[in-house]
Structures are given as structure tokens and as C-alpha cells.
CSV table of C-alpha atoms in Angstrom, one decimal:
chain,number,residue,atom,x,y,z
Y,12,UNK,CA,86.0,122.6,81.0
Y,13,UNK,CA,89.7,122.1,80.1
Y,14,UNK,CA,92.7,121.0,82.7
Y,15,UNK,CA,95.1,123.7,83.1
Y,16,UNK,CA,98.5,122.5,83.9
Y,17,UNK,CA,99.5,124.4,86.7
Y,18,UNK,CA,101.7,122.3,88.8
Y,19,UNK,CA,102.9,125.2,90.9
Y,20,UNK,CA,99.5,126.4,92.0
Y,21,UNK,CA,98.4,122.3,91.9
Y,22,UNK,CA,101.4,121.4,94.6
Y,23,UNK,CA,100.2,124.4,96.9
Y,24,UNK,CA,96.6,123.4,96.7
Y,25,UNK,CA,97.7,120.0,97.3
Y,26,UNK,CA,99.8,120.7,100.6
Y,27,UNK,CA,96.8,123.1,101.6
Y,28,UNK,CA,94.5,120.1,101.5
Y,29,UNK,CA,97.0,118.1,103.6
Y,30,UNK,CA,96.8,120.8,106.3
Y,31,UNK,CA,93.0,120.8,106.6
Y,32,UNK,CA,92.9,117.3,105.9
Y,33,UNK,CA,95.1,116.6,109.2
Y,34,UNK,CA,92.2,119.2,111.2
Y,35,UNK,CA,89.7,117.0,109.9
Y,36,UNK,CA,91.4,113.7,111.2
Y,37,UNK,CA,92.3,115.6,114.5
Y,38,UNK,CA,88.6,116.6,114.9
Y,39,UNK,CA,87.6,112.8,114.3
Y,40,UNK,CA,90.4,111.5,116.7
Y,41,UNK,CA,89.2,113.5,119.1
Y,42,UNK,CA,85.5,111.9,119.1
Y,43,UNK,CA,86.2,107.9,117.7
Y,44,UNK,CA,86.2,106.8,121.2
Y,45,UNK,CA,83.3,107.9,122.0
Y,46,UNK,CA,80.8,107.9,118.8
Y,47,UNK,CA,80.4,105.1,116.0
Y,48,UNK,CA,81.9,105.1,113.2
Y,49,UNK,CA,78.9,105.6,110.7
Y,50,UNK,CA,77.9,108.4,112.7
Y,51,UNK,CA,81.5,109.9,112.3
Y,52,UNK,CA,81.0,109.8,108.6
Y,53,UNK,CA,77.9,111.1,108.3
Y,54,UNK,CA,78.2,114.0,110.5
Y,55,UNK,CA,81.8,115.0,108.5
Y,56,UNK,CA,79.7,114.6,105.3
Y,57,UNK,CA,76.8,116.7,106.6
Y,58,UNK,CA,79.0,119.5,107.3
Y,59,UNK,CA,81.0,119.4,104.3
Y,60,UNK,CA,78.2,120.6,102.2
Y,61,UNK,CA,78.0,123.8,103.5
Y,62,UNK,CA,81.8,124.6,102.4
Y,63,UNK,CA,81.0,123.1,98.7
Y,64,UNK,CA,77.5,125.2,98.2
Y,65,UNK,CA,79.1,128.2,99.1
Y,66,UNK,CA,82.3,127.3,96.6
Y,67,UNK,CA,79.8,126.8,93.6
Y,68,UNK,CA,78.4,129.7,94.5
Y,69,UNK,CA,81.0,132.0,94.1
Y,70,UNK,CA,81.9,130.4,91.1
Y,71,UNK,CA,78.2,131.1,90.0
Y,72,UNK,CA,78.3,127.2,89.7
Y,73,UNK,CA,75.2,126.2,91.9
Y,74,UNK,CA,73.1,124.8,91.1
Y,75,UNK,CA,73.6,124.9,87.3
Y,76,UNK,CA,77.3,123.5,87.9
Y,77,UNK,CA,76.2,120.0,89.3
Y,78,UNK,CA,74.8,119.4,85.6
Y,79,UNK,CA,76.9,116.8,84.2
Y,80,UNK,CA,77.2,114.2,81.5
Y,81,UNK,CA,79.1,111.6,83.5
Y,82,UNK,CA,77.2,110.6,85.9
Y,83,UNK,CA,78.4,107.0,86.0
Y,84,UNK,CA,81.9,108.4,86.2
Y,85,UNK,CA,80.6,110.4,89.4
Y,86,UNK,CA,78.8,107.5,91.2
Y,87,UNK,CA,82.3,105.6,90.7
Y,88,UNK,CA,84.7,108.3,92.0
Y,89,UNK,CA,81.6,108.7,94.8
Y,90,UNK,CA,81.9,104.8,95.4
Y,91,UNK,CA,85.3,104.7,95.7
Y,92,UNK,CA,86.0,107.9,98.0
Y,93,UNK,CA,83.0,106.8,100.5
Y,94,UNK,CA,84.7,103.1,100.8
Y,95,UNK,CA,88.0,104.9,101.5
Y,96,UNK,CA,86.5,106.5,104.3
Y,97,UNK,CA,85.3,104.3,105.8
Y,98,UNK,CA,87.9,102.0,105.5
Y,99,UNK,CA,91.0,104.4,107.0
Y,100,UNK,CA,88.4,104.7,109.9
Y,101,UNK,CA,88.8,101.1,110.2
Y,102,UNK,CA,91.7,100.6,109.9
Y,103,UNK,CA,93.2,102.9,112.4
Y,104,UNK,CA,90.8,101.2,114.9
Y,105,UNK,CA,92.6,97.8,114.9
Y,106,UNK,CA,95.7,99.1,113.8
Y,107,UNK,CA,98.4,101.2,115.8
Y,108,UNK,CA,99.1,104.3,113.9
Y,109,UNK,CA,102.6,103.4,112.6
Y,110,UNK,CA,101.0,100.3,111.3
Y,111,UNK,CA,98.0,102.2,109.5
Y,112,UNK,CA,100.1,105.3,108.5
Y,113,UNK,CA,102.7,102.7,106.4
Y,114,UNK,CA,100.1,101.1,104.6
Y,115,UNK,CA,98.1,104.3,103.7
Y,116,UNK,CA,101.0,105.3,102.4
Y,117,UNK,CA,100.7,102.5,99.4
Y,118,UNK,CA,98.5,104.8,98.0
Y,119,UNK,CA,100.6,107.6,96.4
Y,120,UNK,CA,102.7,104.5,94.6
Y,121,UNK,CA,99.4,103.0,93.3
Y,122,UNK,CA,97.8,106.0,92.5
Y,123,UNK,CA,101.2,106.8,90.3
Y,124,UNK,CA,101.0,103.7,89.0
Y,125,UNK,CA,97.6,103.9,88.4
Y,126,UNK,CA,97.7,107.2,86.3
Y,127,UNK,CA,100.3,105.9,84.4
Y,128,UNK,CA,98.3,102.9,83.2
Y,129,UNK,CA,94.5,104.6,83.2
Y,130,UNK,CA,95.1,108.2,82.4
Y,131,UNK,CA,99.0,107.9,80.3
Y,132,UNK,CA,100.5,110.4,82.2
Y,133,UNK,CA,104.6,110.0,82.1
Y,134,UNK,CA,106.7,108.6,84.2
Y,135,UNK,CA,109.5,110.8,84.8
Y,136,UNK,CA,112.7,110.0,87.2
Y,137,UNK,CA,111.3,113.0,89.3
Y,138,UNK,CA,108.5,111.7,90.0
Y,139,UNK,CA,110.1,108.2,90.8
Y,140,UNK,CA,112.7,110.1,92.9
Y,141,UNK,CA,110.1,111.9,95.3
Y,142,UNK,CA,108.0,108.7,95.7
Y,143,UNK,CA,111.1,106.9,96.4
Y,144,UNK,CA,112.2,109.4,99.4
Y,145,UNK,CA,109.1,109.7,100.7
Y,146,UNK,CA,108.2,106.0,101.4
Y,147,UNK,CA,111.7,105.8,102.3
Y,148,UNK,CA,111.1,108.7,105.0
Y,149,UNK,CA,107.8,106.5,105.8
Y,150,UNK,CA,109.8,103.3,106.6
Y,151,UNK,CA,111.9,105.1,108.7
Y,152,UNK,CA,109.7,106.9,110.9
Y,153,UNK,CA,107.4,103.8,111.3
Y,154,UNK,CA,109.8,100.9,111.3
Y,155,UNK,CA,110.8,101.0,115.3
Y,156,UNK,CA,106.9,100.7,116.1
Y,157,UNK,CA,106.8,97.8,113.4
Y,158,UNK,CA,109.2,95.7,114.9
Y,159,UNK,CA,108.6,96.0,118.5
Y,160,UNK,CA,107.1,93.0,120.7
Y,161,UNK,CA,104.7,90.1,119.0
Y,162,UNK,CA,101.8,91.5,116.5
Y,163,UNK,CA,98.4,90.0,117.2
Y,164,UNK,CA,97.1,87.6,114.8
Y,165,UNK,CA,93.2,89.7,115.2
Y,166,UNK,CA,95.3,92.8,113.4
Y,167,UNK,CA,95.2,90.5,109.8
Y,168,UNK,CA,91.3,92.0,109.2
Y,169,UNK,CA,93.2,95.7,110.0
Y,170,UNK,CA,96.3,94.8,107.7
Y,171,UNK,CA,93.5,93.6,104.6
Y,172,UNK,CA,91.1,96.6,105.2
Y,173,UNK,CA,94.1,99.4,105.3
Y,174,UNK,CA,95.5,97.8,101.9
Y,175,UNK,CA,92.1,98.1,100.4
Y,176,UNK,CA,91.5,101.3,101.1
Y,177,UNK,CA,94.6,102.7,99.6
Y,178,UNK,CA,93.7,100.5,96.9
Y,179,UNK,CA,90.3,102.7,96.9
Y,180,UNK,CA,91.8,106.0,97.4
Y,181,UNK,CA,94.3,105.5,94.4
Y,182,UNK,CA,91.0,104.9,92.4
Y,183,UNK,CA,88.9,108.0,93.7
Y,184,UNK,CA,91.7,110.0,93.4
Y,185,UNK,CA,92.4,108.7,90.0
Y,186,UNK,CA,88.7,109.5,88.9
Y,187,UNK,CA,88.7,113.2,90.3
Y,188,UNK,CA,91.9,113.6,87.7
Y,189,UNK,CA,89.5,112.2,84.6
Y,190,UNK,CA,86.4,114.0,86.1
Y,191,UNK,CA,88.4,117.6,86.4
Y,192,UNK,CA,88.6,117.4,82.6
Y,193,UNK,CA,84.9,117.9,82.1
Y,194,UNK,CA,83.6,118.9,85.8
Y,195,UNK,CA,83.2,121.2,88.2
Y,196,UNK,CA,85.7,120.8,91.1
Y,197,UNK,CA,83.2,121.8,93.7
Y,198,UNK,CA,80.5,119.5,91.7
Y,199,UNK,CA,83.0,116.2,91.9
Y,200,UNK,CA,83.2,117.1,96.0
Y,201,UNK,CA,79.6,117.4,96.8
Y,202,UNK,CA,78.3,114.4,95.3
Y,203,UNK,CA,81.4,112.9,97.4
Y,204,UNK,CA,80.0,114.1,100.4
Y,205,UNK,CA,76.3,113.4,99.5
Y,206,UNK,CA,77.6,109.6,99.0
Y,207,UNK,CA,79.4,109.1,102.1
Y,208,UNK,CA,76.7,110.7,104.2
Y,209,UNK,CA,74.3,108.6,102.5
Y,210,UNK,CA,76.8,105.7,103.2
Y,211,UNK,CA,76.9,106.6,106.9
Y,212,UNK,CA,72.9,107.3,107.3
Y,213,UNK,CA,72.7,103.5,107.2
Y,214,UNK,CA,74.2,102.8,110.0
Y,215,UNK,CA,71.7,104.4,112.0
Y,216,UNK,CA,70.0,101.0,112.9
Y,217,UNK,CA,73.2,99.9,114.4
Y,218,UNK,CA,73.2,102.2,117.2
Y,219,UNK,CA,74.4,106.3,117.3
Y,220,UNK,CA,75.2,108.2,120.1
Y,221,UNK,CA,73.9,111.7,121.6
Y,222,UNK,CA,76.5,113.7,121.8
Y,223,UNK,CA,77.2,116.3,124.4
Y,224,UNK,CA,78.5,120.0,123.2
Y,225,UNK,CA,82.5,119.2,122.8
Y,226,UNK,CA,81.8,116.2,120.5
Y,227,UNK,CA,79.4,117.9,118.7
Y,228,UNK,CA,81.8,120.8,118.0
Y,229,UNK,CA,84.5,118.3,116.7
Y,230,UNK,CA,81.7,116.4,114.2
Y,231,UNK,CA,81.1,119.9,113.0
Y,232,UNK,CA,84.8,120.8,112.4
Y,233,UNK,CA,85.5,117.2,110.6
Y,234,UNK,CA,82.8,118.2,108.1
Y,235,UNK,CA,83.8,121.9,107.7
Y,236,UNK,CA,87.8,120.8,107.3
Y,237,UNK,CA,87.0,118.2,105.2
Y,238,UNK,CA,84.6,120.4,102.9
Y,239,UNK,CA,87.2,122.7,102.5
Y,240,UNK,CA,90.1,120.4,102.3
Y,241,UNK,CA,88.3,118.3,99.3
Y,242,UNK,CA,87.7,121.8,97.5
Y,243,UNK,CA,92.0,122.3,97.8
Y,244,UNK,CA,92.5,118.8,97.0
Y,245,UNK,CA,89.8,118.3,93.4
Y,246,UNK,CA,91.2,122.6,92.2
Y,247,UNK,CA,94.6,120.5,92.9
Y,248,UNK,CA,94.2,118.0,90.2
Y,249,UNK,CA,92.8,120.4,88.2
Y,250,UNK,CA,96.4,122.2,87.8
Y,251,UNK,CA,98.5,119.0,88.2
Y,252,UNK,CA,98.7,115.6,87.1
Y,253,UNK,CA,97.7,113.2,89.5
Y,254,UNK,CA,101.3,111.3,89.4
Y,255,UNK,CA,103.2,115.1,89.9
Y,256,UNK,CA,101.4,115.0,92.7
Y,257,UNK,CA,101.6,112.0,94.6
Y,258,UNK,CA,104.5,112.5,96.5
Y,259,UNK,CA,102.9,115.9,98.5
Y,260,UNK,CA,100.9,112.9,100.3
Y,261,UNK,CA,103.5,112.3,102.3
Y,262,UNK,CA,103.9,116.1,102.9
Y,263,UNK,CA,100.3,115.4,104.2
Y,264,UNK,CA,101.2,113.0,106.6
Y,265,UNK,CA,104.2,115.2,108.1
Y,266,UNK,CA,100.4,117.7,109.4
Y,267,UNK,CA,99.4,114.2,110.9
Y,268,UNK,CA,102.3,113.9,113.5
Y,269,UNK,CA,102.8,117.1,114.2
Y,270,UNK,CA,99.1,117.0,115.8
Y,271,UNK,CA,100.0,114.1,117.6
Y,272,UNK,CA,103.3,115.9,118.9
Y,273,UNK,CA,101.6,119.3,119.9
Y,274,UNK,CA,97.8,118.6,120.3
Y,275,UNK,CA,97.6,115.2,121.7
Y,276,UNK,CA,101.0,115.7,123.6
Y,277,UNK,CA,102.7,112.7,122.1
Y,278,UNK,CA,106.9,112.3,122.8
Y,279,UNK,CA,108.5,113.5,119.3
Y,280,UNK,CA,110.5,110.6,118.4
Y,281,UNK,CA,114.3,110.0,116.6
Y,282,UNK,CA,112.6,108.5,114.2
Y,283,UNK,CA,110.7,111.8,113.1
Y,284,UNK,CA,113.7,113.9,113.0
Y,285,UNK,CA,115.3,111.2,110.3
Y,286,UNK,CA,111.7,110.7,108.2
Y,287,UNK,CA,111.2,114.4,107.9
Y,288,UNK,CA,114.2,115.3,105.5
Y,289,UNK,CA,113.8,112.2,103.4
Y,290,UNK,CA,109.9,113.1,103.1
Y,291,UNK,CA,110.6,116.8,102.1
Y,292,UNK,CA,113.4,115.7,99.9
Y,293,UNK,CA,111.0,113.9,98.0
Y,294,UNK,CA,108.6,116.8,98.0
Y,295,UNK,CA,111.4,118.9,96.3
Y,296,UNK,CA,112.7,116.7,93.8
Y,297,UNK,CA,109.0,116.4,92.6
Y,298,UNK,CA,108.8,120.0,92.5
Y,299,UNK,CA,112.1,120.6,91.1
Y,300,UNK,CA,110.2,118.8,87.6
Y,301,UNK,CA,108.9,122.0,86.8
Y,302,UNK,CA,111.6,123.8,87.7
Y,303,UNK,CA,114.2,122.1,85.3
Y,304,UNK,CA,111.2,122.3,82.3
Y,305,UNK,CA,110.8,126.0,82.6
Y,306,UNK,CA,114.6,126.5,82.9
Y,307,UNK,CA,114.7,125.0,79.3
């Protein structure tokens, strides 16, 4: 099972991915008041599966497609991604949001970085461009929350967890490139989602919650949004190197505010209106990579 490069079809899987990646976090936002947080990972893993059966399925990959040969490689990417999500979870619960978004937002850098060094993809001045507008359109939309009124000296664990897990997602997301040479895309998923509800299982001794109809609903649309956006996100890497892609993350994070803006009824602020041109700058100079190689 070969890599196709792709990048066109990769960037609009990738930006697809973003979109029901941002459901998945609304649907969690919605409930992480209320229920813990290993309970919030396992239900969004529970109802991921149902997404990633039903992809293999059409693919006339289940069950013979979650055969592999790598199954180290799998447990590692598995490892990784459950961490991850955990972690951002974490995070954003001692952090404010500007504070977790802006470190999150290491991860497309490392993860660039990362391929470079573990997988020898290139380097190219597009790529370099769009990650350099993006975080650029990152600073700017989170630097008036950064350096308002005296941080708490209790946000350090926040700061430490939020670094690692962009340290962790660069990884996973690293190890779905290498795995998408040789596996199935909905395969690499499922034993994701098996992992992290396995991961959040455990907690049980610590205390869940019984939830009433409404939360419920939202623990059932994390899992189905983040089934589906995982499924975008691994056929993604499939088409595209990882480092082409990297700087669509901050595309990602443009689905993020807007929920905030029109679900949670949030003020739009200046900041947004500067960030959003540098972040979709970046986005097109990535793209315009492939534009400038065909044009040859």
C-alpha cells in the first residue's frame, strides 16, 4: 500500500478534518464542566468506532484491513495520539484559551521539523513561509490575552503539560505519515480510538458522572466528529507530506474561534480580524508549492 502524493486532495482532507475536528472540541466544551475528563475520552473514543467500521467497510477493509505487520509502529502512534488527548484536555483546563491555543500551535513547527529529521522530507521556503505566517497570525491573535494582568504561578503544570502534548501530537502525527505507507487509513484510526478509550476506561475508579440527555448527545457527537475527522485527517497524509501540510493546522484553529464567536457568543476581537489574513496567507503560500511545480 503505496503513498500517493496528492497534495491538492491531501490539503482539502486536511482543512475537512479541521472543520470536524472543531465539532468535536465544541461537543467536548460543551460537557468539561460537568463530566471528567477520562470519561470525556472514553465516550469520544467509543463513538468513534462506529465512523471507522463503517469506513473499512466500504473499502472492503474490515476486518481483513486491521491485519498488519507493524504492530509496534501502531501501539507507538496509538501511545502518542492517546497522551495527546489527554493532555490538550488538560491543558485547556488550567490554561485560558489564548494561552493553550499558542502553545498547541508548537506543534505544526515540531511536527515539520520532525519530518524533516525522521521521515527526510524537504524543506522548502514554502513550507517555511506558511509556517512562518501562521504562527505569526497566532501571536497576534493571542498576544493581548498573554500580556494582560499578573499570570498565576499554579498555571506552570498547564504551561509543561500543553508543551508536551504538542510535543506528542508532532510524534502521532509523524507516525500516521510512516504508517500510511504500509496501512490502512481507517486501520491506523481505530486502533487510535481503541487506545484512548482503553486509556480513559481507567479512570473509571476515579469517579464518572451520569449524564442527563444533553450531555449525553454531546459525548456522542465528540466521538462521531472525531471518528470522522481522524478518517479526513490519516487519507490526508496519505496524499501529502506531513511538513506540506502543517501549516493547514492553523487553518484548523481559525474553525475553533469561529465556534467561540457564533456558538458560545463570544465578542470577535481586533485581534482576530489581523490573525486571520496572516494565518490564510500562510495557508496559500503552502499551497502555492504545488502550484509553482506543476507550472514547470
Amino acid at each position: 500500500m503505496s503513498v500517493v502524493d496528492r497534495p491538492g486532495r491531501g490539503i482539502s482532507l486536511r482543512i475537512l478534518s479541521g472543520l470536524l475536528f472543531a465539532g468535536m472540541f465544541v461537543s467536548v466544551k460543551a460537557v468539561s464542566d460537568d463530566v471528567p475528563l477520562g470519561q470525556i475520552v472514553f465516550f469520544r473514543s467509543f463513538f468513534a468506532i462506529g465512523p471507522l467500521i463503517v469506513f473499512l467497510w466500504l473499502r472492503q477493509e474490515f476486518p481483513s484491513g486491521l491485519a498488519t505487520r507493524r504492530p509496534g509502529a501502531h501501539l507507538l502512534r496509538a501511545s502518542f495520539g492517546t497522551l495527546a488527548l489527554f493532555g490538550s484536555f488538560a491543558a485547556v483546563a488550567r490554561l485560558n484559551l489564548a494561552e493553550a491555543i499558542l502553545i498547541s500551535q508548537l506543534s505544526p513547527i515540531l511536527l515539520t521539523i520532525g519530518a524533516t529529521i525522521l521521515l527526510s522530507e524537504h524543506l522548502t521556503k514554502w513550507r517555511i513561509g506558511g509556517l512562518a505566517f501562521g504562527f505569526a497570525g497566532v501571536i497576534v491573535l493571542v498576544w493581548p490575552e498573554l500580556t494582560s494582568p499578573a499570570q498565576e504561578s499554579a498555571r506552570l503544570t498547564g504551561y509543561i503539560i500543553g508543551i508536551a502534548t504538542a510535543i506528542l501530537s508532532a510524534l502521532a502525527i509523524i507516525m500516521v505519515r510512516s504508517l500510511s505507507k504500509t496501512e490502512s487509513p481507517g486501520a491506523i484510526a481505530l486502533y487510535f480510538v481503541l487506545a484512548s478509550m482503553m486509556g480513559g476506561i481507567v479512570t473509571l475508579p476515579w469517579g464518572w458522572t451520569m449524564p442527563d440527555g444533553l450531555t449525553l448527545l454531546f459525548l456522542i457527537l465528540s466521538g462521531l466528529f472525531g471518528g470522522f475527522a481522524h478518517i479526513a485527517m490519516t487519507l490526508a497524509y496519505r496524499y501529502a507530506e506531513a511538513s506540506r501540510l502543517a501549516p493547514f493546522e492553523y487553518v484548523a484553529l481559525l474553525w475553533l474561534i469561529l465556534a467561540d464567536v457564533f456558538i458560545f457568543r463570544l465578542s470577535l476581537s481586533t485581534s482576530f480580524a489581523l490573525a486571520a489574513p496572516l494565518i490564510f496567507a500562510g495557508a496559500a503560500i503552502a499551497a502555492a508549492e504545488g502550484k509553482k511545480k506543476t507550472n514547470r
